[in-house]
Amino acid sequence: MARPAPLIELPPEPRTVLEGLARSRETAHSLVQRAQIVLRAADGER
């Protein structure tokens, strides 16, 4: 059984940067995906 993921606290400035990357159409797809994963984890998703 997997252990629960640690809580990620994301301050406002890095969150803004990650949100911009997650919406970007000019950034590499892999970086967009990573930004989306971090944002979802910060929002409590597993």
PDB file of N, CA, C and O in Angstrom:
ATOM      1  N   MET A   1       0.846  -1.163   0.000  1.00  0.00           N
ATOM      2  CA  MET A   1       0.000   0.000   0.000  1.00  0.00           C
ATOM      3  C   MET A   1       0.901   1.240   0.000  1.00  0.00           C
ATOM      4  O   MET A   1       1.885   1.306   0.709  1.00  0.00           O
ATOM      5  N   ALA A   2       0.541   2.220  -0.795  1.00  0.00           N
ATOM      6  CA  ALA A   2       1.319   3.457  -0.899  1.00  0.00           C
ATOM      7  C   ALA A   2       1.061   4.350   0.302  1.00  0.00           C
ATOM      8  O   ALA A   2      -0.049   4.384   0.849  1.00  0.00           O
ATOM      9  N   ARG A   3       2.086   5.049   0.708  1.00  0.00           N
ATOM     10  CA  ARG A   3       1.911   5.984   1.819  1.00  0.00           C
ATOM     11  C   ARG A   3       1.345   7.297   1.280  1.00  0.00           C
ATOM     12  O   ARG A   3       1.536   7.632   0.113  1.00  0.00           O
ATOM     13  N   PRO A   4       0.669   8.056   2.124  1.00  0.00           N
ATOM     14  CA  PRO A   4       0.086   9.315   1.656  1.00  0.00           C
ATOM     15  C   PRO A   4       1.172  10.324   1.271  1.00  0.00           C
ATOM     16  O   PRO A   4       2.242  10.369   1.868  1.00  0.00           O
ATOM     17  N   ALA A   5       0.863  11.103   0.271  1.00  0.00           N
ATOM     18  CA  ALA A   5       1.810  12.122  -0.189  1.00  0.00           C
ATOM     19  C   ALA A   5       1.895  13.242   0.840  1.00  0.00           C
ATOM     20  O   ALA A   5       0.897  13.584   1.474  1.00  0.00           O
ATOM     21  N   PRO A   6       3.083  13.811   1.013  1.00  0.00           N
ATOM     22  CA  PRO A   6       3.205  14.917   1.963  1.00  0.00           C
ATOM     23  C   PRO A   6       2.467  16.157   1.456  1.00  0.00           C
ATOM     24  O   PRO A   6       2.327  16.367   0.251  1.00  0.00           O
ATOM     25  N   LEU A   7       2.018  16.974   2.378  1.00  0.00           N
ATOM     26  CA  LEU A   7       1.330  18.209   2.043  1.00  0.00           C
ATOM     27  C   LEU A   7       2.330  19.197   1.453  1.00  0.00           C
ATOM     28  O   LEU A   7       3.426  19.376   1.983  1.00  0.00           O
ATOM     29  N   ILE A   8       1.970  19.807   0.348  1.00  0.00           N
ATOM     30  CA  ILE A   8       2.822  20.801  -0.295  1.00  0.00           C
ATOM     31  C   ILE A   8       2.226  22.172  -0.029  1.00  0.00           C
ATOM     32  O   ILE A   8       1.075  22.427  -0.375  1.00  0.00           O
ATOM     33  N   GLU A   9       3.010  23.028   0.610  1.00  0.00           N
ATOM     34  CA  GLU A   9       2.581  24.405   0.823  1.00  0.00           C
ATOM     35  C   GLU A   9       3.242  25.264  -0.245  1.00  0.00           C
ATOM     36  O   GLU A   9       4.459  25.333  -0.311  1.00  0.00           O
ATOM     37  N   LEU A  10       2.429  25.897  -1.045  1.00  0.00           N
ATOM     38  CA  LEU A  10       2.931  26.652  -2.174  1.00  0.00           C
ATOM     39  C   LEU A  10       2.625  28.130  -1.964  1.00  0.00           C
ATOM     40  O   LEU A  10       1.468  28.542  -2.003  1.00  0.00           O
ATOM     41  N   PRO A  11       3.667  28.950  -1.734  1.00  0.00           N
ATOM     42  CA  PRO A  11       3.457  30.391  -1.561  1.00  0.00           C
ATOM     43  C   PRO A  11       2.873  31.024  -2.836  1.00  0.00           C
ATOM     44  O   PRO A  11       2.973  30.445  -3.924  1.00  0.00           O
ATOM     45  N   PRO A  12       2.293  32.205  -2.717  1.00  0.00           N
ATOM     46  CA  PRO A  12       1.622  32.833  -3.871  1.00  0.00           C
ATOM     47  C   PRO A  12       2.519  33.071  -5.093  1.00  0.00           C
ATOM     48  O   PRO A  12       2.090  32.832  -6.221  1.00  0.00           O
ATOM     49  N   GLU A  13       3.743  33.535  -4.889  1.00  0.00           N
ATOM     50  CA  GLU A  13       4.588  33.854  -6.046  1.00  0.00           C
ATOM     51  C   GLU A  13       4.949  32.614  -6.869  1.00  0.00           C
ATOM     52  O   GLU A  13       4.763  32.616  -8.091  1.00  0.00           O
ATOM     53  N   PRO A  14       5.440  31.537  -6.244  1.00  0.00           N
ATOM     54  CA  PRO A  14       5.715  30.331  -7.045  1.00  0.00           C
ATOM     55  C   PRO A  14       4.444  29.744  -7.677  1.00  0.00           C
ATOM     56  O   PRO A  14       4.496  29.216  -8.786  1.00  0.00           O
ATOM     57  N   ARG A  15       3.320  29.862  -6.986  1.00  0.00           N
ATOM     58  CA  ARG A  15       2.056  29.363  -7.550  1.00  0.00           C
ATOM     59  C   ARG A  15       1.728  30.105  -8.838  1.00  0.00           C
ATOM     60  O   ARG A  15       1.321  29.503  -9.834  1.00  0.00           O
ATOM     61  N   THR A  16       1.929  31.415  -8.830  1.00  0.00           N
ATOM     62  CA  THR A  16       1.652  32.219 -10.021  1.00  0.00           C
ATOM     63  C   THR A  16       2.537  31.789 -11.181  1.00  0.00           C
ATOM     64  O   THR A  16       2.066  31.671 -12.320  1.00  0.00           O
ATOM     65  N   VAL A  17       3.802  31.541 -10.905  1.00  0.00           N
ATOM     66  CA  VAL A  17       4.732  31.092 -11.949  1.00  0.00           C
ATOM     67  C   VAL A  17       4.290  29.739 -12.493  1.00  0.00           C
ATOM     68  O   VAL A  17       4.244  29.527 -13.712  1.00  0.00           O
ATOM     69  N   LEU A  18       3.952  28.813 -11.596  1.00  0.00           N
ATOM     70  CA  LEU A  18       3.528  27.474 -12.033  1.00  0.00           C
ATOM     71  C   LEU A  18       2.226  27.533 -12.828  1.00  0.00           C
ATOM     72  O   LEU A  18       2.051  26.794 -13.802  1.00  0.00           O
ATOM     73  N   GLU A  19       1.305  28.396 -12.418  1.00  0.00           N
ATOM     74  CA  GLU A  19       0.051  28.524 -13.170  1.00  0.00           C
ATOM     75  C   GLU A  19       0.310  29.037 -14.578  1.00  0.00           C
ATOM     76  O   GLU A  19      -0.326  28.591 -15.534  1.00  0.00           O
ATOM     77  N   GLY A  20       1.253  29.960 -14.713  1.00  0.00           N
ATOM     78  CA  GLY A  20       1.609  30.446 -16.044  1.00  0.00           C
ATOM     79  C   GLY A  20       2.220  29.343 -16.899  1.00  0.00           C
ATOM     80  O   GLY A  20       1.897  29.213 -18.080  1.00  0.00           O
ATOM     81  N   LEU A  21       3.096  28.551 -16.308  1.00  0.00           N
ATOM     82  CA  LEU A  21       3.690  27.434 -17.042  1.00  0.00           C
ATOM     83  C   LEU A  21       2.635  26.401 -17.430  1.00  0.00           C
ATOM     84  O   LEU A  21       2.663  25.849 -18.534  1.00  0.00           O
ATOM     85  N   ALA A  22       1.707  26.137 -16.527  1.00  0.00           N
ATOM     86  CA  ALA A  22       0.684  25.117 -16.770  1.00  0.00           C
ATOM     87  C   ALA A  22      -0.251  25.508 -17.914  1.00  0.00           C
ATOM     88  O   ALA A  22      -0.809  24.645 -18.584  1.00  0.00           O
ATOM     89  N   ARG A  23      -0.408  26.808 -18.141  1.00  0.00           N
ATOM     90  CA  ARG A  23      -1.288  27.283 -19.223  1.00  0.00           C
ATOM     91  C   ARG A  23      -0.547  27.571 -20.522  1.00  0.00           C
ATOM     92  O   ARG A  23      -1.170  27.824 -21.550  1.00  0.00           O
ATOM     93  N   SER A  24       0.767  27.539 -20.483  1.00  0.00           N
ATOM     94  CA  SER A  24       1.576  27.943 -21.629  1.00  0.00           C
ATOM     95  C   SER A  24       1.422  26.987 -22.807  1.00  0.00           C
ATOM     96  O   SER A  24       1.375  25.777 -22.640  1.00  0.00           O
ATOM     97  N   ARG A  25       1.376  27.572 -23.976  1.00  0.00           N
ATOM     98  CA  ARG A  25       1.347  26.764 -25.200  1.00  0.00           C
ATOM     99  C   ARG A  25       2.711  26.749 -25.868  1.00  0.00           C
ATOM    100  O   ARG A  25       2.915  26.072 -26.865  1.00  0.00           O
ATOM    101  N   GLU A  26       3.650  27.530 -25.323  1.00  0.00           N
ATOM    102  CA  GLU A  26       4.981  27.610 -25.919  1.00  0.00           C
ATOM    103  C   GLU A  26       6.032  26.852 -25.111  1.00  0.00           C
ATOM    104  O   GLU A  26       7.148  26.677 -25.574  1.00  0.00           O
ATOM    105  N   THR A  27       5.660  26.413 -23.908  1.00  0.00           N
ATOM    106  CA  THR A  27       6.586  25.680 -23.039  1.00  0.00           C
ATOM    107  C   THR A  27       6.536  24.202 -23.399  1.00  0.00           C
ATOM    108  O   THR A  27       5.506  23.687 -23.847  1.00  0.00           O
ATOM    109  N   ALA A  28       7.649  23.514 -23.193  1.00  0.00           N
ATOM    110  CA  ALA A  28       7.709  22.077 -23.481  1.00  0.00           C
ATOM    111  C   ALA A  28       6.600  21.344 -22.715  1.00  0.00           C
ATOM    112  O   ALA A  28       6.318  21.658 -21.557  1.00  0.00           O
ATOM    113  N   HIS A  29       6.001  20.387 -23.377  1.00  0.00           N
ATOM    114  CA  HIS A  29       4.872  19.659 -22.797  1.00  0.00           C
ATOM    115  C   HIS A  29       5.226  19.006 -21.460  1.00  0.00           C
ATOM    116  O   HIS A  29       4.417  19.003 -20.536  1.00  0.00           O
ATOM    117  N   SER A  30       6.431  18.470 -21.359  1.00  0.00           N
ATOM    118  CA  SER A  30       6.825  17.807 -20.110  1.00  0.00           C
ATOM    119  C   SER A  30       6.868  18.797 -18.949  1.00  0.00           C
ATOM    120  O   SER A  30       6.476  18.463 -17.824  1.00  0.00           O
ATOM    121  N   LEU A  31       7.307  20.032 -19.198  1.00  0.00           N
ATOM    122  CA  LEU A  31       7.349  21.048 -18.149  1.00  0.00           C
ATOM    123  C   LEU A  31       5.940  21.497 -17.772  1.00  0.00           C
ATOM    124  O   LEU A  31       5.638  21.714 -16.596  1.00  0.00           O
ATOM    125  N   VAL A  32       5.059  21.597 -18.755  1.00  0.00           N
ATOM    126  CA  VAL A  32       3.663  21.939 -18.492  1.00  0.00           C
ATOM    127  C   VAL A  32       3.037  20.876 -17.597  1.00  0.00           C
ATOM    128  O   VAL A  32       2.356  21.191 -16.614  1.00  0.00           O
ATOM    129  N   GLN A  33       3.285  19.615 -17.903  1.00  0.00           N
ATOM    130  CA  GLN A  33       2.738  18.520 -17.098  1.00  0.00           C
ATOM    131  C   GLN A  33       3.261  18.563 -15.668  1.00  0.00           C
ATOM    132  O   GLN A  33       2.496  18.370 -14.723  1.00  0.00           O
ATOM    133  N   ARG A  34       4.542  18.820 -15.491  1.00  0.00           N
ATOM    134  CA  ARG A  34       5.117  18.890 -14.146  1.00  0.00           C
ATOM    135  C   ARG A  34       4.495  20.024 -13.349  1.00  0.00           C
ATOM    136  O   ARG A  34       4.182  19.866 -12.167  1.00  0.00           O
ATOM    137  N   ALA A  35       4.310  21.168 -13.988  1.00  0.00           N
ATOM    138  CA  ALA A  35       3.687  22.305 -13.310  1.00  0.00           C
ATOM    139  C   ALA A  35       2.265  21.945 -12.882  1.00  0.00           C
ATOM    140  O   ALA A  35       1.841  22.251 -11.756  1.00  0.00           O
ATOM    141  N   GLN A  36       1.524  21.269 -13.741  1.00  0.00           N
ATOM    142  CA  GLN A  36       0.160  20.859 -13.408  1.00  0.00           C
ATOM    143  C   GLN A  36       0.145  19.876 -12.245  1.00  0.00           C
ATOM    144  O   GLN A  36      -0.716  19.956 -11.361  1.00  0.00           O
ATOM    145  N   ILE A  37       1.086  18.960 -12.218  1.00  0.00           N
ATOM    146  CA  ILE A  37       1.162  17.974 -11.138  1.00  0.00           C
ATOM    147  C   ILE A  37       1.431  18.666  -9.806  1.00  0.00           C
ATOM    148  O   ILE A  37       0.779  18.366  -8.794  1.00  0.00           O
ATOM    149  N   VAL A  38       2.374  19.590  -9.792  1.00  0.00           N
ATOM    150  CA  VAL A  38       2.696  20.297  -8.552  1.00  0.00           C
ATOM    151  C   VAL A  38       1.495  21.116  -8.069  1.00  0.00           C
ATOM    152  O   VAL A  38       1.170  21.115  -6.884  1.00  0.00           O
ATOM    153  N   LEU A  39       0.809  21.786  -8.990  1.00  0.00           N
ATOM    154  CA  LEU A  39      -0.366  22.565  -8.610  1.00  0.00           C
ATOM    155  C   LEU A  39      -1.474  21.669  -8.041  1.00  0.00           C
ATOM    156  O   LEU A  39      -2.110  22.018  -7.040  1.00  0.00           O
ATOM    157  N   ARG A  40      -1.689  20.542  -8.653  1.00  0.00           N
ATOM    158  CA  ARG A  40      -2.715  19.619  -8.153  1.00  0.00           C
ATOM    159  C   ARG A  40      -2.337  19.085  -6.783  1.00  0.00           C
ATOM    160  O   ARG A  40      -3.197  18.969  -5.892  1.00  0.00           O
ATOM    161  N   ALA A  41      -1.067  18.761  -6.587  1.00  0.00           N
ATOM    162  CA  ALA A  41      -0.618  18.271  -5.287  1.00  0.00           C
ATOM    163  C   ALA A  41      -0.786  19.351  -4.224  1.00  0.00           C
ATOM    164  O   ALA A  41      -1.193  19.064  -3.084  1.00  0.00           O
ATOM    165  N   ALA A  42      -0.509  20.593  -4.573  1.00  0.00           N
ATOM    166  CA  ALA A  42      -0.672  21.699  -3.619  1.00  0.00           C
ATOM    167  C   ALA A  42      -2.145  21.909  -3.280  1.00  0.00           C
ATOM    168  O   ALA A  42      -2.465  22.396  -2.198  1.00  0.00           O
ATOM    169  N   ASP A  43      -3.028  21.528  -4.192  1.00  0.00           N
ATOM    170  CA  ASP A  43      -4.467  21.647  -3.940  1.00  0.00           C
ATOM    171  C   ASP A  43      -5.030  20.433  -3.216  1.00  0.00           C
ATOM    172  O   ASP A  43      -6.234  20.346  -2.959  1.00  0.00           O
ATOM    173  N   GLY A  44      -4.167  19.463  -2.893  1.00  0.00           N
ATOM    174  CA  GLY A  44      -4.587  18.319  -2.098  1.00  0.00           C
ATOM    175  C   GLY A  44      -4.933  17.075  -2.893  1.00  0.00           C
ATOM    176  O   GLY A  44      -5.328  16.061  -2.305  1.00  0.00           O
ATOM    177  N   GLU A  45      -4.806  17.104  -4.210  1.00  0.00           N
ATOM    178  CA  GLU A  45      -5.092  15.905  -4.995  1.00  0.00           C
ATOM    179  C   GLU A  45      -3.996  14.870  -4.785  1.00  0.00           C
ATOM    180  O   GLU A  45      -2.871  15.199  -4.475  1.00  0.00           O
ATOM    181  N   ARG A  46      -4.333  13.628  -4.974  1.00  0.00           N
ATOM    182  CA  ARG A  46      -3.359  12.549  -4.812  1.00  0.00           C
ATOM    183  C   ARG A  46      -2.716  12.234  -6.133  1.00  0.00           C
ATOM    184  O   ARG A  46      -3.223  12.367  -7.163  1.00  0.00           O
TER     185      ARG A  46
END
